[in-house]
Coordinates of C-alpha atoms in Angstrom, one line a residue:
M179 CA 71.6 98.0 114.8
F180 CA 75.3 96.9 114.5
D181 CA 77.8 99.2 112.7
A182 CA 79.6 96.0 111.8
L183 CA 78.5 92.4 112.1
I184 CA 80.9 89.4 111.6
I185 CA 79.6 86.1 110.5
G186 CA 81.9 83.4 111.5
A187 CA 84.4 82.8 114.3
G188 CA 87.2 80.9 112.6
A189 CA 90.6 82.5 111.9
A190 CA 89.4 85.1 109.6
G191 CA 86.4 86.2 111.6
L192 CA 88.2 86.3 114.9
S193 CA 91.0 88.1 113.6
C194 CA 88.6 90.6 112.0
A195 CA 86.9 91.1 115.4
L196 CA 90.2 91.7 117.2
V197 CA 91.4 94.4 114.9
L198 CA 88.0 96.2 114.9
G199 CA 87.7 95.8 118.5
S200 CA 91.1 97.1 119.2
A201 CA 90.1 100.5 117.6
K202 CA 87.9 101.3 120.5
N203 CA 89.8 104.4 121.6
K204 CA 90.0 106.1 118.2
P205 CA 87.6 108.9 117.9
F206 CA 86.0 107.4 114.5
A207 CA 85.4 104.0 116.1
K208 CA 84.7 104.7 119.9
D209 CA 80.8 104.5 119.5
K210 CA 80.6 101.9 116.6
K211 CA 78.8 98.6 117.6
I212 CA 80.5 95.6 116.6
G213 CA 79.3 91.9 116.7
I214 CA 80.4 88.6 115.8
I215 CA 78.2 85.5 115.3
A216 CA 80.6 83.0 116.7
H217 CA 79.4 79.7 115.3
Q218 CA 82.5 77.6 114.9
K219 CA 81.4 73.9 114.6
S220 CA 82.1 73.7 111.0
S221 CA 85.4 75.6 111.4
H222 CA 88.4 73.7 109.7
L223 CA 90.5 74.8 112.9
Q224 CA 88.3 72.2 114.8
T225 CA 90.8 69.6 113.7
A226 CA 93.9 71.5 112.7
L227 CA 97.5 71.1 114.3
F228 CA 100.0 73.8 113.8
N229 CA 103.8 73.6 113.6
N230 CA 104.5 76.1 110.8
V231 CA 102.8 79.4 111.9
L232 CA 104.8 82.2 113.1
G233 CA 104.2 83.0 116.7
L234 CA 102.4 79.8 117.5
K235 CA 104.1 77.2 119.6
P236 CA 104.6 74.1 117.5
G237 CA 101.8 71.5 118.4
T238 CA 99.3 74.3 118.9
L239 CA 95.7 72.9 118.2
G240 CA 93.2 74.6 116.2
K241 CA 90.3 74.0 118.5
D242 CA 92.3 75.8 121.1
I243 CA 92.8 78.9 119.0
L244 CA 88.9 79.0 118.5
N245 CA 88.1 79.0 122.2
E246 CA 91.2 81.3 123.1
G247 CA 90.3 83.8 120.4
L248 CA 86.8 84.0 121.8
Q249 CA 88.2 84.7 125.3
Q250 CA 90.7 87.3 123.9
I251 CA 87.9 89.2 122.7
T252 CA 86.1 89.1 125.9
D253 CA 89.1 90.0 127.8
L254 CA 90.4 92.8 125.8
Y255 CA 87.3 94.1 123.9
P256 CA 84.2 93.3 125.8
H257 CA 82.4 95.9 123.8
V258 CA 82.4 93.5 120.8
T259 CA 79.1 91.6 121.3
Q260 CA 79.5 87.8 120.9
I261 CA 76.4 86.0 119.7
D262 CA 76.9 82.3 120.5
S263 CA 75.1 79.1 119.4
E264 CA 73.4 80.8 116.3
K265 CA 73.8 79.9 112.6
V266 CA 73.0 82.3 109.9
T267 CA 70.5 81.3 107.4
Q268 CA 69.8 84.4 105.4
I269 CA 71.1 87.9 104.5
D270 CA 68.7 90.5 103.0
Q271 CA 69.5 94.1 102.1
S272 CA 67.0 96.8 102.4
Y273 CA 67.3 100.6 102.6
G274 CA 71.0 100.3 102.6
D275 CA 71.4 98.1 105.5
F276 CA 71.5 94.4 106.0
K277 CA 69.1 92.0 107.9
V278 CA 70.8 89.0 109.1
T279 CA 68.5 86.1 110.1
T280 CA 69.8 83.2 112.2
N281 CA 68.1 80.1 113.5
K282 CA 67.0 82.0 116.5
G283 CA 66.6 85.7 115.7
E284 CA 67.4 88.5 113.4
Y285 CA 69.9 91.4 113.4
L286 CA 70.5 94.6 111.4
S287 CA 73.8 96.0 110.5
K288 CA 75.3 98.6 108.4
I289 CA 78.3 96.5 107.4
V290 CA 78.4 92.6 107.2
V291 CA 81.5 90.5 107.0
I292 CA 81.1 86.9 105.9
A293 CA 84.0 84.9 107.4
V294 CA 82.7 81.2 107.1
G295 CA 84.4 78.3 105.4
Y296 CA 84.7 77.6 101.7
T297 CA 82.9 74.3 101.4
N298 CA 80.2 73.7 99.0
L299 CA 77.8 73.2 102.0
F300 CA 77.3 76.9 102.1
T301 CA 73.9 77.6 103.1
I302 CA 73.2 81.3 103.7
S303 CA 70.4 82.3 101.4
G304 CA 70.7 85.8 99.8
L305 CA 74.4 85.3 98.5
E306 CA 73.7 82.7 95.8
N307 CA 74.5 85.1 93.1
Y308 CA 78.0 85.6 94.1
I309 CA 78.9 81.9 94.5
E310 CA 81.6 80.7 92.1
P311 CA 84.1 77.7 92.1
H312 CA 87.1 78.6 94.3
P313 CA 90.0 80.0 92.0
R314 CA 92.8 78.6 94.4
A315 CA 91.5 75.2 95.6
A316 CA 91.8 71.8 93.7
V317 CA 88.8 71.2 91.6
E318 CA 88.0 67.8 93.0
K319 CA 87.6 69.4 96.3
D320 CA 84.6 71.2 95.2
R321 CA 85.2 74.6 97.1
I322 CA 83.5 77.8 96.5
W323 CA 84.2 81.5 96.9
L324 CA 82.1 84.6 97.1
K325 CA 83.1 86.6 94.1
N326 CA 84.8 89.7 95.2
T327 CA 87.1 92.7 94.5
D328 CA 89.7 92.9 97.2
H329 CA 87.2 91.3 99.8
L330 CA 84.4 93.6 98.7
V331 CA 81.3 91.8 97.4
E332 CA 79.3 95.0 97.1
D333 CA 78.9 98.0 99.3
N334 CA 79.4 97.3 102.8
L335 CA 79.3 93.6 102.3
Y336 CA 82.6 92.0 102.8
V337 CA 84.0 88.3 102.6
A338 CA 87.1 87.2 104.5
G339 CA 89.4 84.1 104.6
T340 CA 89.0 81.0 102.3
L341 CA 85.5 82.1 101.2
A342 CA 87.2 85.2 99.8
G343 CA 89.3 83.1 97.4
W344 CA 92.3 82.6 99.4
R345 CA 94.1 79.5 100.2
S346 CA 93.4 77.4 103.2
Q347 CA 96.4 78.5 105.3
F348 CA 95.9 79.7 108.8
A349 CA 98.2 82.8 108.5
I350 CA 96.5 83.8 105.0
A351 CA 93.0 83.6 106.5
S352 CA 94.0 85.5 109.6
G353 CA 95.5 88.3 107.4
S354 CA 92.5 88.3 105.2
G355 CA 90.3 89.1 108.1
A356 CA 92.7 91.8 109.5
H357 CA 92.7 93.3 105.9
V358 CA 88.8 93.5 105.9
A359 CA 88.9 95.1 109.5
T360 CA 91.3 97.9 108.3
D361 CA 89.2 98.4 105.4
I362 CA 86.3 99.0 107.6
L363 CA 88.4 101.3 109.8
T364 CA 89.4 103.3 106.9
L365 CA 85.7 103.7 105.7
W366 CA 84.9 104.9 109.4
N367 CA 87.8 107.3 109.3
D368 CA 86.4 109.1 106.4
G369 CA 88.7 107.3 103.8
K370 CA 91.9 108.0 105.7
Q371 CA 94.1 104.8 105.4
T372 CA 94.0 103.3 108.9
K373 CA 95.5 100.7 111.0
V374 CA 95.8 99.9 114.8
H375 CA 99.0 99.2 116.4
D376 CA 100.0 98.8 120.1
K377 CA 103.5 99.6 121.0
V378 CA 105.8 98.9 124.0
I379 CA 106.1 102.4 125.8
A380 CA 109.9 102.9 126.6

């Protein structure tokens, strides 16, 4: 049983996992079990080249960010479980928890974050009722979103990144993932507004 399971390891999913993982020393998060299903094959970052993102060296490749993001989680937050080479096929809710089915197994989680791309090739059964045309994409691109209010699709089911209705910009998707993570941390912290910052000690 996971406390939070992130589906997708693109910009939004990796950012969400990093922020959740960074709260490991907070009393309200130290015993939480966090996982990320790190399917990246369809991520738009696979072919991305970045010259206009603050903090990234011009010429940075998206495929390198994908690999380095997973390594960053491994190095800094090894308590975050990485589930590799699995693709989610279905999500069901029963008794307040979610059952996430992949091509290789099943997982239970109290909270689920959907952070996959916004193409019309979306194939996760159980979420069909939330799919609508994307509000911030050109009509001819036939993109979709999961209808949500401030990233929340329904209780304990979140969506992050382009699938949440945001434009396809790396910084926006990353910020969306961080937003969802801080909302989850706030939930775990009994509703007290929460964020996680590291600071240089003078």
